[in-house]
Coordinates of N, CA, C and O and ligand atoms in Angstrom, one line a residue:
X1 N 117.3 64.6 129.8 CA 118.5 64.6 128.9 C 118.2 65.4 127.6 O 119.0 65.6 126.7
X2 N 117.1 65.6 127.6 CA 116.7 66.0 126.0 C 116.7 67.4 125.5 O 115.7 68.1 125.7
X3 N 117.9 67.9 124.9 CA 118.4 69.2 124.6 C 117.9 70.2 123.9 O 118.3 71.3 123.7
X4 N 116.1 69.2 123.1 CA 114.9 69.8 122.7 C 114.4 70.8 123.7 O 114.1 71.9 123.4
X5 N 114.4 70.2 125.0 CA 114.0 71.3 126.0 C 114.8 72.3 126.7 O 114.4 73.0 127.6
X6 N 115.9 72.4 126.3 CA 117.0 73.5 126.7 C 117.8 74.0 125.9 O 118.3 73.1 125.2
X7 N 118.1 75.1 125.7 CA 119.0 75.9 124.5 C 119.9 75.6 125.3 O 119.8 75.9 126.5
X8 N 121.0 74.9 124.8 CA 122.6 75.1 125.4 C 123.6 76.0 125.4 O 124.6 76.1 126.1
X9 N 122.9 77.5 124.0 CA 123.0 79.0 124.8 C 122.3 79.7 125.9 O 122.5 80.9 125.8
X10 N 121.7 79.5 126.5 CA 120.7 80.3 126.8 C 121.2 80.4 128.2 O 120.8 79.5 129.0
X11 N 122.0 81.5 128.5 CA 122.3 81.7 129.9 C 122.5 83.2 129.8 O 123.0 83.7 128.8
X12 N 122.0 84.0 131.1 CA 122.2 85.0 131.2 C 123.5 85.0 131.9 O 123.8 84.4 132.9
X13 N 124.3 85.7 131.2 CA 126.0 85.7 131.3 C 126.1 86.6 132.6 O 127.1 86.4 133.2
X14 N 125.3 87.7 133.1 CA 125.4 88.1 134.1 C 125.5 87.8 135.4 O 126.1 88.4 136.3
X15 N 124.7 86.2 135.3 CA 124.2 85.8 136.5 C 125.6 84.2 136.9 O 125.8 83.4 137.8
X16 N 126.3 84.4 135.5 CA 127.6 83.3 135.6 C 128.6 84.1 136.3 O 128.5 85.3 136.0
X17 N 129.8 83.7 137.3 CA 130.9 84.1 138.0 C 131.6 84.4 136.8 O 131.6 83.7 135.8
X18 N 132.4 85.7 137.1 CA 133.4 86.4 135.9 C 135.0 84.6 135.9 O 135.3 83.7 136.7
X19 N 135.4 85.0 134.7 CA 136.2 84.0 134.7 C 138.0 84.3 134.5 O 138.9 83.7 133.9
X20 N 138.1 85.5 135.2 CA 139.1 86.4 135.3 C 140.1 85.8 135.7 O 139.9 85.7 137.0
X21 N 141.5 85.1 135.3 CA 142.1 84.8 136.6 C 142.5 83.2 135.7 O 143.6 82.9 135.4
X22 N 141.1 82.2 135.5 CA 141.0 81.2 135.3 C 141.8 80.6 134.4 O 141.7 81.1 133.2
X23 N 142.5 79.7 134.7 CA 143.3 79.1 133.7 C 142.9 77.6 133.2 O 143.2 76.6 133.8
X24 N 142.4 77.6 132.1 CA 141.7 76.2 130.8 C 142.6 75.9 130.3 O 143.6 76.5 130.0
X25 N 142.4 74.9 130.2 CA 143.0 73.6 128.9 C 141.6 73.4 128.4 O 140.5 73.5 129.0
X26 N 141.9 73.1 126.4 CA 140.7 73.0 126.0 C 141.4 71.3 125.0 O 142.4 71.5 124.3
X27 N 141.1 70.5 125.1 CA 141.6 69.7 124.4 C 140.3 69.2 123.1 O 139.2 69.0 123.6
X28 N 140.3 69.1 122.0 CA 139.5 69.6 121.0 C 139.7 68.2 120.2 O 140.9 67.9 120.0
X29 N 138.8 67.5 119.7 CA 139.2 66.5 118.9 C 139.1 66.5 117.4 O 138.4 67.2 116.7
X30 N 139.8 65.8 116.9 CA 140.0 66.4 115.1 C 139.5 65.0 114.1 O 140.0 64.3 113.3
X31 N 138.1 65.0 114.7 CA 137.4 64.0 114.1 C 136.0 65.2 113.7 O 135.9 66.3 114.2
X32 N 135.4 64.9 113.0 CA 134.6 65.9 112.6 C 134.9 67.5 113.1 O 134.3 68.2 113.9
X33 N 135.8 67.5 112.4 CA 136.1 69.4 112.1 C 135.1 70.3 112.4 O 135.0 71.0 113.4
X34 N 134.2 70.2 111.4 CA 133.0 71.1 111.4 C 132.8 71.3 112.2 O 132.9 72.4 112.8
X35 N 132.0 69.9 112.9 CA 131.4 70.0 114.1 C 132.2 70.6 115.8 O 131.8 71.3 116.7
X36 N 133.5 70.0 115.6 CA 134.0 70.5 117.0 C 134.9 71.7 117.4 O 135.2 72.0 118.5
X37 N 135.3 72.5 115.7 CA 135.5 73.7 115.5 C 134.3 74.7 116.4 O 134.4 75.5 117.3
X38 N 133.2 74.4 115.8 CA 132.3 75.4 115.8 C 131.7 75.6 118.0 O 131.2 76.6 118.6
X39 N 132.1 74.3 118.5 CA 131.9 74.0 119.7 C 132.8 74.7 120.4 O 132.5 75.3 121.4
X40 N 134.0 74.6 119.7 CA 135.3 75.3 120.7 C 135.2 76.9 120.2 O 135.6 77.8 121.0
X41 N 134.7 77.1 118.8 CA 134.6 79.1 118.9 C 133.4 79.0 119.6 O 132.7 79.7 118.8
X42 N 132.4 78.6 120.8 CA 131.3 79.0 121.4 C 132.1 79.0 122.6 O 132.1 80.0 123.3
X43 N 132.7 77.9 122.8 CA 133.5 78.0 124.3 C 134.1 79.0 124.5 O 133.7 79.7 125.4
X44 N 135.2 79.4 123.7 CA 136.2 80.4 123.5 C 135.5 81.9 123.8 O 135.8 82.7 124.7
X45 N 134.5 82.0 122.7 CA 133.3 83.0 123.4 C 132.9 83.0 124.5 O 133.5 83.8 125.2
X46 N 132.2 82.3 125.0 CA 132.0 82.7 126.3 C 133.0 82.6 127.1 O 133.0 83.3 128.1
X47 N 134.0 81.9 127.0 CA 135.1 82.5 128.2 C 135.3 83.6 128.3 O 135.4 84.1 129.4
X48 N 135.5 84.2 126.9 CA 136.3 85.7 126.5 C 135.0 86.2 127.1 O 135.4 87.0 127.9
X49 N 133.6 86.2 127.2 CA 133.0 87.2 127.5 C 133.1 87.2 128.8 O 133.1 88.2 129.4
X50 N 133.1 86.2 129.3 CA 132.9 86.1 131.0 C 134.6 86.6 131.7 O 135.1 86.5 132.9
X51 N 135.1 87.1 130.3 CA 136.5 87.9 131.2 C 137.9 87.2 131.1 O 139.0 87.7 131.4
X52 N 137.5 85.4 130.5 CA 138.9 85.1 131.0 C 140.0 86.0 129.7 O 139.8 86.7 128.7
X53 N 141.0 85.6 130.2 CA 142.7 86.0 128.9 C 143.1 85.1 128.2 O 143.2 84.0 128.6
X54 N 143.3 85.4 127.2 CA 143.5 84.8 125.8 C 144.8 83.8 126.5 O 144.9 82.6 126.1
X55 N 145.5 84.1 127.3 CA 147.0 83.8 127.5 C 146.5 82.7 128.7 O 147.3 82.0 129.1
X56 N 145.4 82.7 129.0 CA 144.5 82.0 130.2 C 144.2 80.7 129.5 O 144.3 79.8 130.3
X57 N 143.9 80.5 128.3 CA 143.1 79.5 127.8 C 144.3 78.5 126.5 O 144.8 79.2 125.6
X58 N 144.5 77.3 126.7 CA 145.4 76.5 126.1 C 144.4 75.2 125.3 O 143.8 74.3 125.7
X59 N 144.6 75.7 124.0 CA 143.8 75.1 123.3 C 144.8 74.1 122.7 O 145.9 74.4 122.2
X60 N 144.4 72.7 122.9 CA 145.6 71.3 121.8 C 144.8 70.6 121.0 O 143.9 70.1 121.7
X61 N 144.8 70.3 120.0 CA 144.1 69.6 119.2 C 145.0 68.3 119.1 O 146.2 68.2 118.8
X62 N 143.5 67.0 119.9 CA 144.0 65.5 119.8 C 143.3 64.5 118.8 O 142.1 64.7 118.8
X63 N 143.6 63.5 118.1 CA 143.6 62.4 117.2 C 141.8 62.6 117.2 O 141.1 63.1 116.4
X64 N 141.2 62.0 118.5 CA 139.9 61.7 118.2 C 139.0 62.2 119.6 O 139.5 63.0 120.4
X65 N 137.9 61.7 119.9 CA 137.7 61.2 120.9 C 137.7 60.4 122.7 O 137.3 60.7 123.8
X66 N 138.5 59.1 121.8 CA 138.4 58.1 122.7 C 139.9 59.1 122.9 O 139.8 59.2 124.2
X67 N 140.7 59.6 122.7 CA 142.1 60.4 123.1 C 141.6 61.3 124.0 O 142.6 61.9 124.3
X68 N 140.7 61.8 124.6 CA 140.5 63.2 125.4 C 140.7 63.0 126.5 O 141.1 64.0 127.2
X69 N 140.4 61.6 127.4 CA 140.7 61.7 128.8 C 142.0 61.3 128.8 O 142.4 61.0 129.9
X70 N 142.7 61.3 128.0 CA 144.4 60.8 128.4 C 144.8 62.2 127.9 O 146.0 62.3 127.8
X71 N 144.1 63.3 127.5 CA 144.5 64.4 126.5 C 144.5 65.6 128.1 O 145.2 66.6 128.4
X72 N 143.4 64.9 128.8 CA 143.3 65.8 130.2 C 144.2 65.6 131.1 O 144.8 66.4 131.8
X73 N 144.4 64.1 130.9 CA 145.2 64.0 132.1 C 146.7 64.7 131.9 O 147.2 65.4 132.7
X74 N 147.4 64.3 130.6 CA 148.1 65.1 130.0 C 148.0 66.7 131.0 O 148.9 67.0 131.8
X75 N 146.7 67.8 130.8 CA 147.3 68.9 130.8 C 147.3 69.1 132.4 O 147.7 70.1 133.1
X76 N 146.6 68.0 132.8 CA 146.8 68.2 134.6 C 148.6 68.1 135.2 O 149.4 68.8 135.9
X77 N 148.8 67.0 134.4 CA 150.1 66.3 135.0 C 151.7 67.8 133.8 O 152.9 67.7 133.7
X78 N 151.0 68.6 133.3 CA 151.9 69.6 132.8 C 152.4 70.5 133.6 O 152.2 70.1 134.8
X79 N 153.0 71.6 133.7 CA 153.4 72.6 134.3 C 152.9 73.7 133.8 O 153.5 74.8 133.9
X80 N 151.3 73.7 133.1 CA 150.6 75.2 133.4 C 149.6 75.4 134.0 O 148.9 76.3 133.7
X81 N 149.2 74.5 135.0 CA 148.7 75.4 136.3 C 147.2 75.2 136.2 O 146.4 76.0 136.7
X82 N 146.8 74.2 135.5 CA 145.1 74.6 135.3 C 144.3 74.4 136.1 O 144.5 73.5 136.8
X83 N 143.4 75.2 136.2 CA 142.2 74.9 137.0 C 140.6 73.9 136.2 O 139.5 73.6 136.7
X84 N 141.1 73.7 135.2 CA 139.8 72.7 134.7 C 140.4 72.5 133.1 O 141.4 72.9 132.5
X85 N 139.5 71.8 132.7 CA 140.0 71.0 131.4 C 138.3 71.0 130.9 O 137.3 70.7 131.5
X86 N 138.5 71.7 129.5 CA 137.2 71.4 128.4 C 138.1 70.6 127.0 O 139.0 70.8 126.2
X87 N 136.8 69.0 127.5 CA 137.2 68.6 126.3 C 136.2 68.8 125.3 O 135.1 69.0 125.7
X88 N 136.5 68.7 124.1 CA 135.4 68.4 123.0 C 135.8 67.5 122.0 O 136.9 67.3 121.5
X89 N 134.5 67.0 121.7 CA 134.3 65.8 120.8 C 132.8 65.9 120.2 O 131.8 66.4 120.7
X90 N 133.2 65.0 118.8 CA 131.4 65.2 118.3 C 131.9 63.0 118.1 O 132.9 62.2 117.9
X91 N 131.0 63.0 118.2 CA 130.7 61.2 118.0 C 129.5 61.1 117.1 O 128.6 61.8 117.5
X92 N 129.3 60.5 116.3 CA 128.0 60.3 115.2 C 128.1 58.9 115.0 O 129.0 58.3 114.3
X93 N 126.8 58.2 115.6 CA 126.8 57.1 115.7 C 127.1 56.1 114.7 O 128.2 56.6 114.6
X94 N 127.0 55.4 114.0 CA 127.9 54.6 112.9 C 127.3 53.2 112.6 O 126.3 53.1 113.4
X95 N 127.3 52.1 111.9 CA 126.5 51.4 111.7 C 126.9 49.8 112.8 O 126.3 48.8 113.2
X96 N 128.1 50.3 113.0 CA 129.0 49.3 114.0 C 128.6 49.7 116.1 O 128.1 50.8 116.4
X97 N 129.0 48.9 116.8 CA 129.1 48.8 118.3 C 130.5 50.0 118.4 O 130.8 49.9 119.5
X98 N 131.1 50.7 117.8 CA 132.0 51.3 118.2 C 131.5 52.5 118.5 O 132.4 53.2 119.0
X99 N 130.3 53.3 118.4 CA 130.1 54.0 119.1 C 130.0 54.0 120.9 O 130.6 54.6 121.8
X100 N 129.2 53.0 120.9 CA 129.0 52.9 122.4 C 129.9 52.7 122.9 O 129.9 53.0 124.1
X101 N 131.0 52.2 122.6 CA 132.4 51.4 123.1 C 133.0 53.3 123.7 O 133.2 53.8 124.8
X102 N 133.1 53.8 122.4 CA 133.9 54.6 122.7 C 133.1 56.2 123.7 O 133.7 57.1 124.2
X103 N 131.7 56.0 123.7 CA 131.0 57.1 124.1 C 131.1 56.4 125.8 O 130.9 57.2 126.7
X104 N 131.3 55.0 126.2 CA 131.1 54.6 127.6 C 132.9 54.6 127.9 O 133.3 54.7 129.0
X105 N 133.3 54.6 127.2 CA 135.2 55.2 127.5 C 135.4 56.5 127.7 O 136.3 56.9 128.4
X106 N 134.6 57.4 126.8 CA 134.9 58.6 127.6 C 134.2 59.3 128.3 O 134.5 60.5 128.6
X107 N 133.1 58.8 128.6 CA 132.5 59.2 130.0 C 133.1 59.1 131.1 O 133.4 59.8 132.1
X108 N 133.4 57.7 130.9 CA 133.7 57.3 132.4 C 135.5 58.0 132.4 O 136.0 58.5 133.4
X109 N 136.2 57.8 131.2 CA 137.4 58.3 131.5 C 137.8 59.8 132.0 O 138.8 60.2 132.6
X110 N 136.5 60.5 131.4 CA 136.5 62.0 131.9 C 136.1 62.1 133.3 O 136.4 63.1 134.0
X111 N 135.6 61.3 133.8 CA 135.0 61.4 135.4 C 136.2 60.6 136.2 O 136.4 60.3 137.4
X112 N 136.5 60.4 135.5 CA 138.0 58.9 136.2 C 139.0 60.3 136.3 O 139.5 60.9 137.3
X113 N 139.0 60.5 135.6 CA 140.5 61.9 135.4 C 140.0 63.4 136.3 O 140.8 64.3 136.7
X114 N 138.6 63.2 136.4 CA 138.3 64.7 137.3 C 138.4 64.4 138.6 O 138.5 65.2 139.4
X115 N 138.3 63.0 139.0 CA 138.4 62.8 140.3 C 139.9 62.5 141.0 O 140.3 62.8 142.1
X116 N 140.5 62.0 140.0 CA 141.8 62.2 140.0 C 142.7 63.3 140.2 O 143.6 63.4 140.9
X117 N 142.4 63.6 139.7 CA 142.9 65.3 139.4 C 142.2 66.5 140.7 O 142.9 67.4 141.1
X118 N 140.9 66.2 141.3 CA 140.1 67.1 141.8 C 139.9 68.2 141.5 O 139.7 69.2 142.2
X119 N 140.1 68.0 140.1 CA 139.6 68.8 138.9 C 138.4 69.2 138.1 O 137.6 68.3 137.8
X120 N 138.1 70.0 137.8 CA 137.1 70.2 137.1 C 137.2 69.2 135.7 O 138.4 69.2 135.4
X121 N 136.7 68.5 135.0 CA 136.6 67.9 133.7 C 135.6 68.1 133.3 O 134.6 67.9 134.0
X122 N 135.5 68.6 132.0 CA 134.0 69.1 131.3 C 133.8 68.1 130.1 O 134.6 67.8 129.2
X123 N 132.5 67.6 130.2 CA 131.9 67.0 128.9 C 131.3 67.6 127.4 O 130.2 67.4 126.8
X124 N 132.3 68.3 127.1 CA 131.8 68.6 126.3 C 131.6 68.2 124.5 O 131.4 68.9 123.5
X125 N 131.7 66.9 124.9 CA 131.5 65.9 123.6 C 129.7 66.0 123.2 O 128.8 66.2 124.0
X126 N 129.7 65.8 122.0 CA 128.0 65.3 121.5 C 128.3 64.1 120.9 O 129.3 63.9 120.1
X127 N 127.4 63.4 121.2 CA 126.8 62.1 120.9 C 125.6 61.8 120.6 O 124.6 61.8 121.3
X128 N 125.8 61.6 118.9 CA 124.4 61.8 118.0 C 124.1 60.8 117.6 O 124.8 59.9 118.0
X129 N 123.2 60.5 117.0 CA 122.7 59.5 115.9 C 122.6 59.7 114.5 O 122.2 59.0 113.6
X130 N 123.0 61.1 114.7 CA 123.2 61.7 113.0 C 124.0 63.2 112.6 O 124.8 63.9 113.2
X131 N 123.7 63.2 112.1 CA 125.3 64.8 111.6 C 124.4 65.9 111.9 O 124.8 66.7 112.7
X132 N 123.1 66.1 111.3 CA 122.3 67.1 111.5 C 122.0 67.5 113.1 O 122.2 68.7 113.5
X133 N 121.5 66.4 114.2 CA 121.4 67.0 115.4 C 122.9 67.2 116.3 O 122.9 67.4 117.5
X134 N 124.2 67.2 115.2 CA 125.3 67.8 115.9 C 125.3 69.4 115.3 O 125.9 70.4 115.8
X135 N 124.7 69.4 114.3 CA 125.0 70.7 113.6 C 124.1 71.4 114.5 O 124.3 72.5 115.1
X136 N 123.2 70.9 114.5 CA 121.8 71.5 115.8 C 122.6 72.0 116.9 O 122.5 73.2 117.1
X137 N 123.3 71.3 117.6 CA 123.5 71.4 119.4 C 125.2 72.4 118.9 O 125.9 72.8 119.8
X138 N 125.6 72.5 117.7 CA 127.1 73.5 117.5 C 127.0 75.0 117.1 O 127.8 75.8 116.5
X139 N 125.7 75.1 117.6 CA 125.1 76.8 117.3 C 124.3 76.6 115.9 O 124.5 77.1 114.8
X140 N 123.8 75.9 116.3 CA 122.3 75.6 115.3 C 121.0 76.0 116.4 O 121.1 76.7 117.4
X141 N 119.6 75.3 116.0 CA 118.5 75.4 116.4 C 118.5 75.2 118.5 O 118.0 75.8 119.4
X142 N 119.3 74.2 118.5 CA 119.7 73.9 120.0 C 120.5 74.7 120.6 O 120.4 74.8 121.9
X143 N 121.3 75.2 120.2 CA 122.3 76.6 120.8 C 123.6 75.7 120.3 O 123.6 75.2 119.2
X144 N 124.5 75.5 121.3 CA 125.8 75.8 121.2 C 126.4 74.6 122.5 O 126.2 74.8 123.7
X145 N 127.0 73.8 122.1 CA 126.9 72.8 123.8 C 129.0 73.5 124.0 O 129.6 73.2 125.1
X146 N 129.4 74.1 123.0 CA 130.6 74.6 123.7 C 130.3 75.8 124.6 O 131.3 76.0 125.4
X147 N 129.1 76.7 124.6 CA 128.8 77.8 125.3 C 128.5 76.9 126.8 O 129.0 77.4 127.9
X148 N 128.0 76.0 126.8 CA 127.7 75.0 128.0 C 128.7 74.3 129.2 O 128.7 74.1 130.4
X149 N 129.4 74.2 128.1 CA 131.0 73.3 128.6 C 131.4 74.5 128.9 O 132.2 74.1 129.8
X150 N 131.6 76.0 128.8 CA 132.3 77.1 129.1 C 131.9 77.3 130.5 O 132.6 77.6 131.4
X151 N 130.3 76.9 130.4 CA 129.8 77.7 131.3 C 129.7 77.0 132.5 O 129.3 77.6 133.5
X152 N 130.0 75.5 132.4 CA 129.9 74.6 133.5 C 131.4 74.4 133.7 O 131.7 73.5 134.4
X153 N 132.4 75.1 133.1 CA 133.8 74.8 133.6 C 133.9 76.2 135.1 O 134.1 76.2 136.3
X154 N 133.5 77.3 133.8 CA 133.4 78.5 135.2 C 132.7 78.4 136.6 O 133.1 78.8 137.7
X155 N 131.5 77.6 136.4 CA 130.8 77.4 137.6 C 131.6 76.6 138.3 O 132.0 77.1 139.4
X156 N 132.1 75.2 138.1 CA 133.0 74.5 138.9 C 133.9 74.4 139.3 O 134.3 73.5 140.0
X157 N 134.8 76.1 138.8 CA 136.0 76.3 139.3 C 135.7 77.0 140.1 O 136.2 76.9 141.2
X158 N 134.3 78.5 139.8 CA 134.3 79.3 141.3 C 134.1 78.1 142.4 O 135.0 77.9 143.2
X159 N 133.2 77.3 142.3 CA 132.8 76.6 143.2 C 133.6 75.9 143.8 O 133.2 75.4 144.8
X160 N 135.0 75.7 143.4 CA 136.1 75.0 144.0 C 137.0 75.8 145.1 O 137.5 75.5 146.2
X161 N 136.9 76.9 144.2 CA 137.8 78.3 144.5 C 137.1 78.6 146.0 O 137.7 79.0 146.9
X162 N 135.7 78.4 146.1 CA 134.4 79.0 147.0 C 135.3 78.7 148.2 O 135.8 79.2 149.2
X163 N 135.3 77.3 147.6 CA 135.4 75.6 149.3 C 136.5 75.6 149.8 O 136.6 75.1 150.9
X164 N 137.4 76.1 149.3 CA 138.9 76.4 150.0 C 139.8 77.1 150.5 O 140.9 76.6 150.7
Ligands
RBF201 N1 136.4 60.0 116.9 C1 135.5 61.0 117.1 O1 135.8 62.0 117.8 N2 134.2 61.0 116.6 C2 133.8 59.9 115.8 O2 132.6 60.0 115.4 C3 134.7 58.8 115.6 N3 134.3 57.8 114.9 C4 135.1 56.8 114.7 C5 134.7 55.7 113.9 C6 135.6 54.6 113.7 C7 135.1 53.4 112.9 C8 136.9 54.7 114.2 C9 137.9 53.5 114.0 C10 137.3 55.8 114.9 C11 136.5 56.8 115.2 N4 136.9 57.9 115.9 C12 136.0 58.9 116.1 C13 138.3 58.0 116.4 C14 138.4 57.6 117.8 O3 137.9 58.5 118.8 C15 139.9 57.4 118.1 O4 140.6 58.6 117.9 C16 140.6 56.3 117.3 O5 139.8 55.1 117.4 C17 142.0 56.0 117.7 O6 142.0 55.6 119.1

């Protein structure tokens, strides 16, 4: 799990399926700004480089967090057509049990909603113990974990697209 041993940019974009075609939902949470701004311009990048259309990708900004798997299911159960859902969230642990409360609600709510859906759902929340190793993992020293979430929504959509 330790993001010390992998840049969360570090992919040769060549070797990722073009994302041409592909239609996102990015649902974005508005609890540390800084942090989950900088997550969603890495995703947004690499989508755009891997090809997808501006007109392809539906970005909504929700309350917090613990809001993103009801924020997915939301854009499944809409009328635009998506093929996967990137959420983002930054979580920084706090001196109270409400981190874990809410970091084990939306794990599991995001995997509850992709199976539901037979959908792609992307994790692309961080869950720190402090502000500095989110600044790290949002295109700091660790790369970028929205380039990540970009790049594992593309893989799981060819790969859907492959099987059918
Ligand atoms: N939301 C986040 O996305 N990141 C956080 O670090 C975060 N910390 C929170 C800490 C407290 C004490 C509370 C009450 C809420 C926090 N939230 C955070 C918001 C949470 O995800 C959710 O939006 C609200 O609890 C409303 O359901």
């Amino acid at each position: 799990m330790a993001t010390a041993l992998k840049n969360l940019s570090d992919y040769n974009l060549n070797e990722i399926p073009s994302a041409k075609g592909m239609r996102i939902g990015i649902a974005v949470a508005q609890w540390n700004t800084h942090i989950t701004g900088a997550l969603l311009d890495g995703a947004l990048n690499t989508l755009k480089k891997q090809g997808a259309h501006d007109s392809d990708i539906i970005v909504k900004p929700i309350p917090g967090s613990y809001e993103l798997p009801t924020a997915a299911q939301f854009f499944f159960e809409s009328a635009l057509e998506l093929d996967a859902v990137i959420c983002i969230g930054c979580l920084i642990k706090g001196e109270t049990l409400h981190f874990e409360y809410i970091c084990e609600a939306i794990s599991q709510g995001i995997k509850d909603v992709s199976l539901k859906y037979n959908k792609p759902v992307i994790f692309g929340v961080l869950t720190v113990l402090t502000e500095q190793q989110a600044l790290d993992r949002c295109g700091g020293k660790h790369g970028n974990k929205g380039d990540e979430a970009a790049v594992s929504a593309i893989k799981m959509i060819a790969l859907q697209k492959s099987l059918s």
